[in-house]
Short mmCIF file of N, CA and C in Angstrom, two decimals:
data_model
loop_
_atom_site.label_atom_id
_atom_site.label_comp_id
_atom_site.label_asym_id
_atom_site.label_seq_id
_atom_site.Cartn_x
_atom_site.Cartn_y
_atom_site.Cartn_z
N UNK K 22 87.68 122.44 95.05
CA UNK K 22 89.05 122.14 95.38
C UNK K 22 89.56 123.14 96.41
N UNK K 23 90.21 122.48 97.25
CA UNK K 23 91.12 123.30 98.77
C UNK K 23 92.04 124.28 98.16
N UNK K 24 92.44 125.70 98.09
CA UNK K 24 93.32 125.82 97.77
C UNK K 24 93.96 126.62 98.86
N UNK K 25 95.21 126.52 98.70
CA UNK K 25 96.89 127.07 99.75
C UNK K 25 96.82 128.49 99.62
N UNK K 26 97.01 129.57 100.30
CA UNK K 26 97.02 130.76 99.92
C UNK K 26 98.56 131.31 100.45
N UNK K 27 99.35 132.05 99.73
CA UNK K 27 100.41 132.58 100.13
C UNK K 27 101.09 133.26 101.25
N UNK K 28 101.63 133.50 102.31
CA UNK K 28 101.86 134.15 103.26
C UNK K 28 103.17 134.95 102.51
N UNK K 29 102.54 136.23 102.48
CA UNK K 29 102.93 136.92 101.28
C UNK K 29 105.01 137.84 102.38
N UNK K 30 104.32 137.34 103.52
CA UNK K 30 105.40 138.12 104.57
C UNK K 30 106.96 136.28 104.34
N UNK K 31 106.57 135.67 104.10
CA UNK K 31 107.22 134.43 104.40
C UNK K 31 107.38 133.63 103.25
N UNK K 32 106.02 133.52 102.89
CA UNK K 32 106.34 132.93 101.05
C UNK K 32 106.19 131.04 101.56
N UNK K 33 105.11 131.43 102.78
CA UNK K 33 105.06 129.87 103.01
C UNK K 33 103.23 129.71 103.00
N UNK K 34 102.39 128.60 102.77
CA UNK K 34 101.48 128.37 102.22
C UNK K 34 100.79 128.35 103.71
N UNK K 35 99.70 128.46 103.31
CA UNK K 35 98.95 129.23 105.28
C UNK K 35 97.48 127.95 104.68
N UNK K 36 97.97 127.22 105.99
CA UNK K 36 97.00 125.81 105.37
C UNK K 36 95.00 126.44 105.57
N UNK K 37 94.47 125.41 106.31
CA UNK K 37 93.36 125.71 106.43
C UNK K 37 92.87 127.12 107.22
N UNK K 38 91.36 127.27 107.24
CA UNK K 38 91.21 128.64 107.65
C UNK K 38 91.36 128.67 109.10
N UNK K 39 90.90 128.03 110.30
CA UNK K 39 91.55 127.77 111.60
C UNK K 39 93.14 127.96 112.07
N UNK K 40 93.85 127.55 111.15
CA UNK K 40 95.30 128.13 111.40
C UNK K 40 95.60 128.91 110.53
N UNK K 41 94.91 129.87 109.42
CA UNK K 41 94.91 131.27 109.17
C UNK K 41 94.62 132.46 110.10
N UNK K 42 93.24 131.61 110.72
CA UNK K 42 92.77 132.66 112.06
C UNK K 42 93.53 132.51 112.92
N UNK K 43 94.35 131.73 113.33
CA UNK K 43 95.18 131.74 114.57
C UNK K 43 96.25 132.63 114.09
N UNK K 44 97.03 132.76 112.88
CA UNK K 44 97.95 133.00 112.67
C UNK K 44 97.89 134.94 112.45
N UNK K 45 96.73 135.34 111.89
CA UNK K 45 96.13 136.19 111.57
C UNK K 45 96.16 136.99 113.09
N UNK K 46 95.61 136.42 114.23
CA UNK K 46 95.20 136.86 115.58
C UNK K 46 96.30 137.17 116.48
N UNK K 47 97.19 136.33 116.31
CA UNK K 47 98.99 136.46 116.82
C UNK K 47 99.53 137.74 116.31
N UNK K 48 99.34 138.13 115.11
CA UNK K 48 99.74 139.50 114.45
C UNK K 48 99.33 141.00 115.35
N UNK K 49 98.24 140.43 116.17
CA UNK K 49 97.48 141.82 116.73
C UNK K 49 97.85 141.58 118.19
N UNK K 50 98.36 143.08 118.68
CA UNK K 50 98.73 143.43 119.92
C UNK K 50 97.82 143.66 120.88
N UNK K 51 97.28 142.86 122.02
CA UNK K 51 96.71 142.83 123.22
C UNK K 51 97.67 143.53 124.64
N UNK K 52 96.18 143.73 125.19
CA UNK K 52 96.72 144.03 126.42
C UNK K 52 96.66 142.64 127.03
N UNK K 53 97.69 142.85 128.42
CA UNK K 53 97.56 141.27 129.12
C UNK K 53 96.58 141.69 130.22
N UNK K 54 95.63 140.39 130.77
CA UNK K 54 95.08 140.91 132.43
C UNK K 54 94.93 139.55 132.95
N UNK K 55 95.23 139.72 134.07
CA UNK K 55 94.70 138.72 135.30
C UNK K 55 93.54 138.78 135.81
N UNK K 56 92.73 137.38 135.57
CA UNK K 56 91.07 137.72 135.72
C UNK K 56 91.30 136.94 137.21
N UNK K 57 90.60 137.69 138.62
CA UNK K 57 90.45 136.77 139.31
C UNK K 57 88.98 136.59 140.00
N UNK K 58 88.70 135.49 141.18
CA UNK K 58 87.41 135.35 141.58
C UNK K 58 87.90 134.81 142.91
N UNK K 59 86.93 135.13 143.57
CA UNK K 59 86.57 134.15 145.13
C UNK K 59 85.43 134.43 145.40
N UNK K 60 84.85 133.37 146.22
CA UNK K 60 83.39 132.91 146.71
C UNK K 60 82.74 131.84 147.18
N UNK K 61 82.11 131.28 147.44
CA UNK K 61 81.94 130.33 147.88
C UNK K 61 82.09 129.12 147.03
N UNK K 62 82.12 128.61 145.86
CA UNK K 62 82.38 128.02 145.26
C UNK K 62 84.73 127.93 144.91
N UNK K 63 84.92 129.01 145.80
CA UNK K 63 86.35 128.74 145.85
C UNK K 63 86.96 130.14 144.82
N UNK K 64 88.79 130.28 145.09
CA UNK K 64 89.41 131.47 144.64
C UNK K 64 90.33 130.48 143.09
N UNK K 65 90.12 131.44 142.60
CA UNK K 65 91.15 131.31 140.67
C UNK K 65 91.14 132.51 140.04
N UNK K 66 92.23 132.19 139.58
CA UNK K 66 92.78 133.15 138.56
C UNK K 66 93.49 132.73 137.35
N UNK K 67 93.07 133.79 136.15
CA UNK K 67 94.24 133.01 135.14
C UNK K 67 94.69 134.22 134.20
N UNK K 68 95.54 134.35 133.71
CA UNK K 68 95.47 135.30 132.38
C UNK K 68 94.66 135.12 131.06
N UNK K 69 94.43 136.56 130.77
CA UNK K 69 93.46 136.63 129.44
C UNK K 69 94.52 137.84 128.66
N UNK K 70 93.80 137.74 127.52
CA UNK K 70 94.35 138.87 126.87
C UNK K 70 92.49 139.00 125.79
N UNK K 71 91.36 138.70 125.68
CA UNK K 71 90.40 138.40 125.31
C UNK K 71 89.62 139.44 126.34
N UNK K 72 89.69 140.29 126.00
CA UNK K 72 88.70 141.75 127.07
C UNK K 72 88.31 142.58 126.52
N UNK K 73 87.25 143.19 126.70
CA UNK K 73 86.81 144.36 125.21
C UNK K 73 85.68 145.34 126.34
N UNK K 74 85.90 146.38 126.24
CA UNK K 74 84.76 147.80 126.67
C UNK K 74 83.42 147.19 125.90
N UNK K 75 81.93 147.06 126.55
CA UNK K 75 81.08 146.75 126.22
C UNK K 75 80.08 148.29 125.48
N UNK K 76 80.30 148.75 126.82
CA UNK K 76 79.21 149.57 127.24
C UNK K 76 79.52 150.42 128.39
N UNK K 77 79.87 152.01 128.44
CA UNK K 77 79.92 153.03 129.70
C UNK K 77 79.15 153.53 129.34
N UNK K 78 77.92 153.83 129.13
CA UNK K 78 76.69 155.13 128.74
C UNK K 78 75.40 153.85 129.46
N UNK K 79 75.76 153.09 130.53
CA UNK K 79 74.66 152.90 131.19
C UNK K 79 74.94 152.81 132.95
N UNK K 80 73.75 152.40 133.77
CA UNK K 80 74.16 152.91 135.09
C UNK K 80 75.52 152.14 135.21
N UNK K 81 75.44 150.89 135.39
CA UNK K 81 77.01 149.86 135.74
C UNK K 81 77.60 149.88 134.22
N UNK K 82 78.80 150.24 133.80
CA UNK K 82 79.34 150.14 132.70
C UNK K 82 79.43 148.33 132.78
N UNK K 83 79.76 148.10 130.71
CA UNK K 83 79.83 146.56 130.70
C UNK K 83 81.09 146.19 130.43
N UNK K 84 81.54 145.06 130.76
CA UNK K 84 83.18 144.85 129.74
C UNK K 84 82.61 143.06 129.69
N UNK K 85 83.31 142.70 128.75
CA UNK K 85 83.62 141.37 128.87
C UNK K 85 85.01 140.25 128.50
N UNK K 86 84.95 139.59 129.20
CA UNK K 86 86.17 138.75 128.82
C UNK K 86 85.65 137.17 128.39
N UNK K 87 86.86 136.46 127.78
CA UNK K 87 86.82 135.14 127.07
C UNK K 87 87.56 134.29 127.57
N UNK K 88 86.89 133.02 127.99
CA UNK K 88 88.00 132.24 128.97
C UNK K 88 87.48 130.91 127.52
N UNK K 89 88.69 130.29 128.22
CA UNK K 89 87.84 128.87 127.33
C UNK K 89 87.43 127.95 128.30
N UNK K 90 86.24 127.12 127.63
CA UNK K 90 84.91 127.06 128.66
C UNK K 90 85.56 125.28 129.07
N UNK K 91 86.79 124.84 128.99
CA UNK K 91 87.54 123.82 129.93
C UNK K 91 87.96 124.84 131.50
N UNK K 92 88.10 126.25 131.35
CA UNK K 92 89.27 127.05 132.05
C UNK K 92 88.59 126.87 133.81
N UNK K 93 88.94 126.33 134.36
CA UNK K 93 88.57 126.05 136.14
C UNK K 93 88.05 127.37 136.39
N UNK K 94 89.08 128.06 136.05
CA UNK K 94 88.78 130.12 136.45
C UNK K 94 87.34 130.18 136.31
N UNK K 95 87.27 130.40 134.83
CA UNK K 95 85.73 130.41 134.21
C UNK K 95 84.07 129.71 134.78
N UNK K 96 84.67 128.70 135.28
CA UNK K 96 83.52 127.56 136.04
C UNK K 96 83.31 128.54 137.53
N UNK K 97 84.58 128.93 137.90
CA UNK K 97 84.31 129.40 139.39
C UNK K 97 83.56 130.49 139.34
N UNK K 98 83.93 131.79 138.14
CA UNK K 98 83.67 132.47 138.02
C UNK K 98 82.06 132.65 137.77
N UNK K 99 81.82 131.74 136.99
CA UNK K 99 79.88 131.30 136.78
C UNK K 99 79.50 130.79 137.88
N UNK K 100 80.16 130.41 138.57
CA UNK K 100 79.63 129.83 140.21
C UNK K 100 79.79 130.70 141.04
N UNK K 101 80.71 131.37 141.33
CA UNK K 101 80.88 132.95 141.92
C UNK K 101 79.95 133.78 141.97
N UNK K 102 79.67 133.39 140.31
CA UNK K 102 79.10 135.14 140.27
C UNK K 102 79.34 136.82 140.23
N UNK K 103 81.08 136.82 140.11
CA UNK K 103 81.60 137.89 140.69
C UNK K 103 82.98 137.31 140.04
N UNK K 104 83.75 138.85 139.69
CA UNK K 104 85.37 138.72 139.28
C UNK K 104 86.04 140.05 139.08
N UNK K 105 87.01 139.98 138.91
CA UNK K 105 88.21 141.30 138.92
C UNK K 105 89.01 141.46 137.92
N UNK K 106 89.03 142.22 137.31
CA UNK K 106 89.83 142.38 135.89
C UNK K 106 91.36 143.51 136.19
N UNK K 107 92.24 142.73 136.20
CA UNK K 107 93.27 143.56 136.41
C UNK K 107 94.03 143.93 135.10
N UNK K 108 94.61 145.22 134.76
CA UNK K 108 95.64 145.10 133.59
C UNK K 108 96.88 145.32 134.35
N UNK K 109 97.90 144.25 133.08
CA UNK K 109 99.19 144.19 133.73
C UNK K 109 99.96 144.98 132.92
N UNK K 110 101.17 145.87 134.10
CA UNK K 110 102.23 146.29 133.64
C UNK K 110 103.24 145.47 132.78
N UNK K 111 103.94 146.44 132.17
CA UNK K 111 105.55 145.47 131.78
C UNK K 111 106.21 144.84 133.05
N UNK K 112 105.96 145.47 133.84
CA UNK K 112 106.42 144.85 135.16
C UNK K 112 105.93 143.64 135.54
N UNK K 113 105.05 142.96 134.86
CA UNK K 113 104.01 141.90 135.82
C UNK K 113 104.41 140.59 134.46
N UNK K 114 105.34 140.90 134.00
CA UNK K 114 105.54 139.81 132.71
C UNK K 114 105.70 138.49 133.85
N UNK K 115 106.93 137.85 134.87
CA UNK K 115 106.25 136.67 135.42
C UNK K 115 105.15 136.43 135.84
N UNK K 116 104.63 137.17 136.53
CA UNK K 116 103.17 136.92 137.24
C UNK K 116 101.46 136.60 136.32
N UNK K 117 102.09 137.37 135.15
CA UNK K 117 101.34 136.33 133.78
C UNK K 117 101.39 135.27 133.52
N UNK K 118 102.86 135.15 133.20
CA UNK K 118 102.94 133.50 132.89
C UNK K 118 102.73 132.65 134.32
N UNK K 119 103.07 133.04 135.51
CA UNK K 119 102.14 132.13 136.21
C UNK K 119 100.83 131.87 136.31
N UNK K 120 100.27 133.03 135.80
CA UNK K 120 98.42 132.65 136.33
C UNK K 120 98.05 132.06 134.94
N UNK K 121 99.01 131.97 133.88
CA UNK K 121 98.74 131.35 132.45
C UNK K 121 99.19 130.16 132.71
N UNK K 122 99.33 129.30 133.73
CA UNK K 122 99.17 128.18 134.02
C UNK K 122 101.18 127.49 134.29
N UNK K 123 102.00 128.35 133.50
CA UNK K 123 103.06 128.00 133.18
C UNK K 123 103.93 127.51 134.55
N UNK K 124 103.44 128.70 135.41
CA UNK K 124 104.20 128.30 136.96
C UNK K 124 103.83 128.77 138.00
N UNK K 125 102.74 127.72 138.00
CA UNK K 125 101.89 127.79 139.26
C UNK K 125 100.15 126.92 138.97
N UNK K 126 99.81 126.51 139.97
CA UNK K 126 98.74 125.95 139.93
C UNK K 126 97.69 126.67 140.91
N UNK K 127 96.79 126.23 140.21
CA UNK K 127 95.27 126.85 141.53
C UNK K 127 95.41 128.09 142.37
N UNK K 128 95.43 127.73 143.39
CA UNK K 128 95.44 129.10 144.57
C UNK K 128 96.51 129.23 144.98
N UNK K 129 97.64 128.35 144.35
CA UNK K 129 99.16 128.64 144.97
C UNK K 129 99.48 129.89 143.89
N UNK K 130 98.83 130.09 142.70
CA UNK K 130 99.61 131.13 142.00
C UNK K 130 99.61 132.85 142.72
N UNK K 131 98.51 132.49 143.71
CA UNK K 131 98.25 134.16 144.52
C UNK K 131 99.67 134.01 145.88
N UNK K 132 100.77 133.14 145.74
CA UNK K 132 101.60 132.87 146.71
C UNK K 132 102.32 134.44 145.88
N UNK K 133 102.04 134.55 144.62
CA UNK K 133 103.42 135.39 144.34
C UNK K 133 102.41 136.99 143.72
N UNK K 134 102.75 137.98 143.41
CA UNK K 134 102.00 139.43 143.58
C UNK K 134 101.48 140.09 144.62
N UNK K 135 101.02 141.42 144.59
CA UNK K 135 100.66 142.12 145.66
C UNK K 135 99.53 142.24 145.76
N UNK K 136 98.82 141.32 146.52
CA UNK K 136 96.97 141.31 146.23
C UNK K 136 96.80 142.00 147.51
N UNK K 137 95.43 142.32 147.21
CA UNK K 137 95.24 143.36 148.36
C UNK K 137 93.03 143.18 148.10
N UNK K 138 92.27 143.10 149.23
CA UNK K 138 91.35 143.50 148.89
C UNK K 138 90.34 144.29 147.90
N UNK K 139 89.37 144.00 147.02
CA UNK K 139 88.45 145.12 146.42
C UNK K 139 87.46 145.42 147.11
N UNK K 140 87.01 146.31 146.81
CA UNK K 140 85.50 146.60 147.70
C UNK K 140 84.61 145.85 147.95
N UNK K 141 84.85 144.79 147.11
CA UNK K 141 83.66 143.77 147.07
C UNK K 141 84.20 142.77 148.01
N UNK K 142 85.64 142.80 148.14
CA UNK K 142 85.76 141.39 149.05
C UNK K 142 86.92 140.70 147.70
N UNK K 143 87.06 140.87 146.49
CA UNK K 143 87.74 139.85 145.50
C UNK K 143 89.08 140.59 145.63
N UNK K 144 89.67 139.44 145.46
CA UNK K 144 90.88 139.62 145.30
C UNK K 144 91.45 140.57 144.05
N UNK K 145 92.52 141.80 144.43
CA UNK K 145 93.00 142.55 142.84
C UNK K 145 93.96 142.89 143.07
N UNK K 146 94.58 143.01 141.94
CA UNK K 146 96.20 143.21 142.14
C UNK K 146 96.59 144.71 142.25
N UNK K 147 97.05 145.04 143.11
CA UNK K 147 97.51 146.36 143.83
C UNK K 147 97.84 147.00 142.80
N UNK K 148 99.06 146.51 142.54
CA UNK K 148 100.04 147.91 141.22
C UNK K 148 99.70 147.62 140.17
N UNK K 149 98.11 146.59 139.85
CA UNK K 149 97.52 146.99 138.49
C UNK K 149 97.53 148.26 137.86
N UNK K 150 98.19 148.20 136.62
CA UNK K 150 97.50 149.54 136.17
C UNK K 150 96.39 150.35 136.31
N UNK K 151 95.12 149.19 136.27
CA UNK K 151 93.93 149.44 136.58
C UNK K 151 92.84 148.15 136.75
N UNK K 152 91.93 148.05 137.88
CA UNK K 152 91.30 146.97 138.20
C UNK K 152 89.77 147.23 138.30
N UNK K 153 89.18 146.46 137.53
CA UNK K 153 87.85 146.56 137.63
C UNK K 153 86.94 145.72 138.53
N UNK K 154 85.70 145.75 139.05
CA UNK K 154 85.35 144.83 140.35
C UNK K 154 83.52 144.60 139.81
N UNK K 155 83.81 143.04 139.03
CA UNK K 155 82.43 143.09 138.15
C UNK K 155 81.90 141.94 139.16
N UNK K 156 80.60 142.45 138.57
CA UNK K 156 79.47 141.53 139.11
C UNK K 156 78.81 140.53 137.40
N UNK K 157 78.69 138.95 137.86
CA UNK K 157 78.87 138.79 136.48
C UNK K 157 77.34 139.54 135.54
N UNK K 158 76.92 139.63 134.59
CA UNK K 158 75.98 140.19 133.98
C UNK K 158 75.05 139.00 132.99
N UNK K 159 75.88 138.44 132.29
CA UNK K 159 75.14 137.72 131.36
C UNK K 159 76.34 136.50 130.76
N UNK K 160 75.92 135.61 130.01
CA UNK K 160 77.31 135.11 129.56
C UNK K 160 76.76 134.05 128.52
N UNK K 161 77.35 133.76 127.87
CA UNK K 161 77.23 132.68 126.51
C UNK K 161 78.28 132.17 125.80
N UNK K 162 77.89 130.78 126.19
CA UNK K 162 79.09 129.76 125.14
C UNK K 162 78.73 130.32 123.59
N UNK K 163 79.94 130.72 123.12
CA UNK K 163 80.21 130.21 121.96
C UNK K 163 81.53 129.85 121.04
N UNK K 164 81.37 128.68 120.51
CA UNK K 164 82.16 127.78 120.04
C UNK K 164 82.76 126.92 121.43
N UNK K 165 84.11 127.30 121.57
CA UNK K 165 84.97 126.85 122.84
C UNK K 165 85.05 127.91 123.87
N UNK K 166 84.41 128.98 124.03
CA UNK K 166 84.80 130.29 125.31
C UNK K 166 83.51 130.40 125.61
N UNK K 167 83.24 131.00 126.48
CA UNK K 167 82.75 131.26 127.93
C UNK K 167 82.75 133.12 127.27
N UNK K 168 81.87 133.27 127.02
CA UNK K 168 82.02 134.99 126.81
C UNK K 168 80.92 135.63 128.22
N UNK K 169 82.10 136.23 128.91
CA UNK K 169 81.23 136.55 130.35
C UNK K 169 81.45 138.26 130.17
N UNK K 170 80.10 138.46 130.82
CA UNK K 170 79.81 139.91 130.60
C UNK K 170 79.91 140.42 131.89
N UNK K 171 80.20 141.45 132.48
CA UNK K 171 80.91 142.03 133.85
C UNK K 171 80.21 143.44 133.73
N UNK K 172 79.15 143.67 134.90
CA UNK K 172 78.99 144.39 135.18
C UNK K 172 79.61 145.19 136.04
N UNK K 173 80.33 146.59 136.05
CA UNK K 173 81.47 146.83 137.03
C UNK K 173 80.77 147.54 137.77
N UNK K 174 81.38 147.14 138.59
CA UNK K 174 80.87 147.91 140.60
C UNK K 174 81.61 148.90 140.73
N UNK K 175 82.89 148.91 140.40
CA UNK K 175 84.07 149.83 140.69
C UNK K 175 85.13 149.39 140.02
N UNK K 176 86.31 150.99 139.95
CA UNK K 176 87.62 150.61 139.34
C UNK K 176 88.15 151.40 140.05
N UNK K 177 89.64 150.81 140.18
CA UNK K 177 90.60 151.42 140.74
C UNK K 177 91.96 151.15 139.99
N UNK K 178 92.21 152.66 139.79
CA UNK K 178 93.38 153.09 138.82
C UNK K 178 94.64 153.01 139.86
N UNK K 179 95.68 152.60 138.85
CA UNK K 179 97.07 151.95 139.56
C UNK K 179 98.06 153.20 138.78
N UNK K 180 98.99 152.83 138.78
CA UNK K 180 100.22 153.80 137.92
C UNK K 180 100.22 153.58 137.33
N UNK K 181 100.60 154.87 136.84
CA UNK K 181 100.54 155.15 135.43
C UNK K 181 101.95 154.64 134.31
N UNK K 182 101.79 153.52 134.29
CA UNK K 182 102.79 152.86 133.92
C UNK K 182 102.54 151.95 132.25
N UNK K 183 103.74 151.62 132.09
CA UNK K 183 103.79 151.12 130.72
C UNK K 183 102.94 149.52 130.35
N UNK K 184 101.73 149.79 130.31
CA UNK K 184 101.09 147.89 129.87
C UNK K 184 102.06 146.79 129.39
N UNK K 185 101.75 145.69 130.06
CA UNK K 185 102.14 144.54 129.25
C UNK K 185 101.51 144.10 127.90
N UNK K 186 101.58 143.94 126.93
CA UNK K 186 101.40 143.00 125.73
C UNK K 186 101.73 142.42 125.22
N UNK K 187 100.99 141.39 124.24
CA UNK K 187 100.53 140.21 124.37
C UNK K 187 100.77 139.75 122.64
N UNK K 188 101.93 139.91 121.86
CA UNK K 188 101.72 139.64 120.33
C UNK K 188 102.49 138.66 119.90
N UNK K 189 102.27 138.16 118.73
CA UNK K 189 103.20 137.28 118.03
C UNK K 189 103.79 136.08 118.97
N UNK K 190 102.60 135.78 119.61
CA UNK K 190 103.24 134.85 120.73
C UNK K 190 103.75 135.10 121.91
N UNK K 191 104.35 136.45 122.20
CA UNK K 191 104.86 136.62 123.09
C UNK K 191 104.82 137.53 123.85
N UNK K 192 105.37 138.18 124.75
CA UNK K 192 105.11 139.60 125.21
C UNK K 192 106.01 140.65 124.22
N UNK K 193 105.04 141.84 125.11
CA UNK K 193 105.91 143.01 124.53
C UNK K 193 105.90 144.17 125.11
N UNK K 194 106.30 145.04 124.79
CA UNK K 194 105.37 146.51 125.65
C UNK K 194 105.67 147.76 124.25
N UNK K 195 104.70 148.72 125.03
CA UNK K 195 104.29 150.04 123.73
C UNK K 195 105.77 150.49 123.64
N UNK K 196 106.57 150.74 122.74
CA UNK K 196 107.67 151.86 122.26
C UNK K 196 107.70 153.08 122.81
N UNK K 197 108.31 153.90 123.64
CA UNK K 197 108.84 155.17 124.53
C UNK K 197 108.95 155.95 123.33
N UNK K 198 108.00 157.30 123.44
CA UNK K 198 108.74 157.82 121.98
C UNK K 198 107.98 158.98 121.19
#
């Protein structure tokens, strides 16, 4: 037998385990970033908040990010071969929700931020906090995402400024204090 388990904060019944895990995952504070790419297969970008330190104790450090494997970004990016991991300030709260699809499409969403060249040639956002310039490494579907592994070429540190995040649905930023 199925049973309902309590949402002990609300006192409302937390149905199956898929919208436990969703609900569970909303609770935890992310950083936001703008993943982007260009190459011959064409330029995209989108927001993630799905990024994790792999590996710095080898020659190219690793990171990886999670797109879901419908995401255009993601396709280019496996066709690329190559991408840019930017983290966003509190400052960059519209320019998220545009590359999160909300307002803006395709290559019109680079109409709005301060992009500027990486070493490699990809596009990265200037007053990132900090931008990484990967070469892709390895990658594997599983379930619905695209888990792509980024070997980094280079980073370049932005100001030292307050991150955007990413909780309970919505944004936020760290407490001054």
């Amino acid at each position: 037998m199925k049973q309902a388990r309590m949402d002990t904060m609300n006192s409302e019944p937390v149905g199956d385990l898929r919208g436990s895990f969703l609900e569970a995952m909303s609770r935890a504070a992310n950083s936001v970033y703008i993943v982007t790419t260009d190459g011959v297969a064409g330029r995209g970008g989108v927001t993630v908040t799905a990024f994790s330190s792999v590996s710095a104790d080898v020659s190219e450090p690793r990171l990886l990010i999670c797109m879901h494997h419908e995401s255009s970004t993601a396709q280019l990016i496996r066709a690329n071969g190559v991408f840019c991991v930017n983290i966003l300030s509190a400052a960059h709260e519209e320019l998220s929700e545009r590359f999160a699809g909300r307002r803006g499409k395709g290559e019109d969403r680079f109409a709005e931020g301060n992009w500027t060249r990486a070493s490699s040639g990809l596009l990265r956002l200037e007053d990132a906090l900090a931008s990484y310039d990967c070469r892709l490494s390895e990658q594997s579907l599983v379930g619905t995402h695209h888990v792509l592994f980024g070997a980094v070429q280079d980073v370049v540190l932005g100001p030292d400024a307050t991150p955007l995040l990413h909780t309970r649905r919505g944004y936020g930023q760290v407490a001054e204090g």
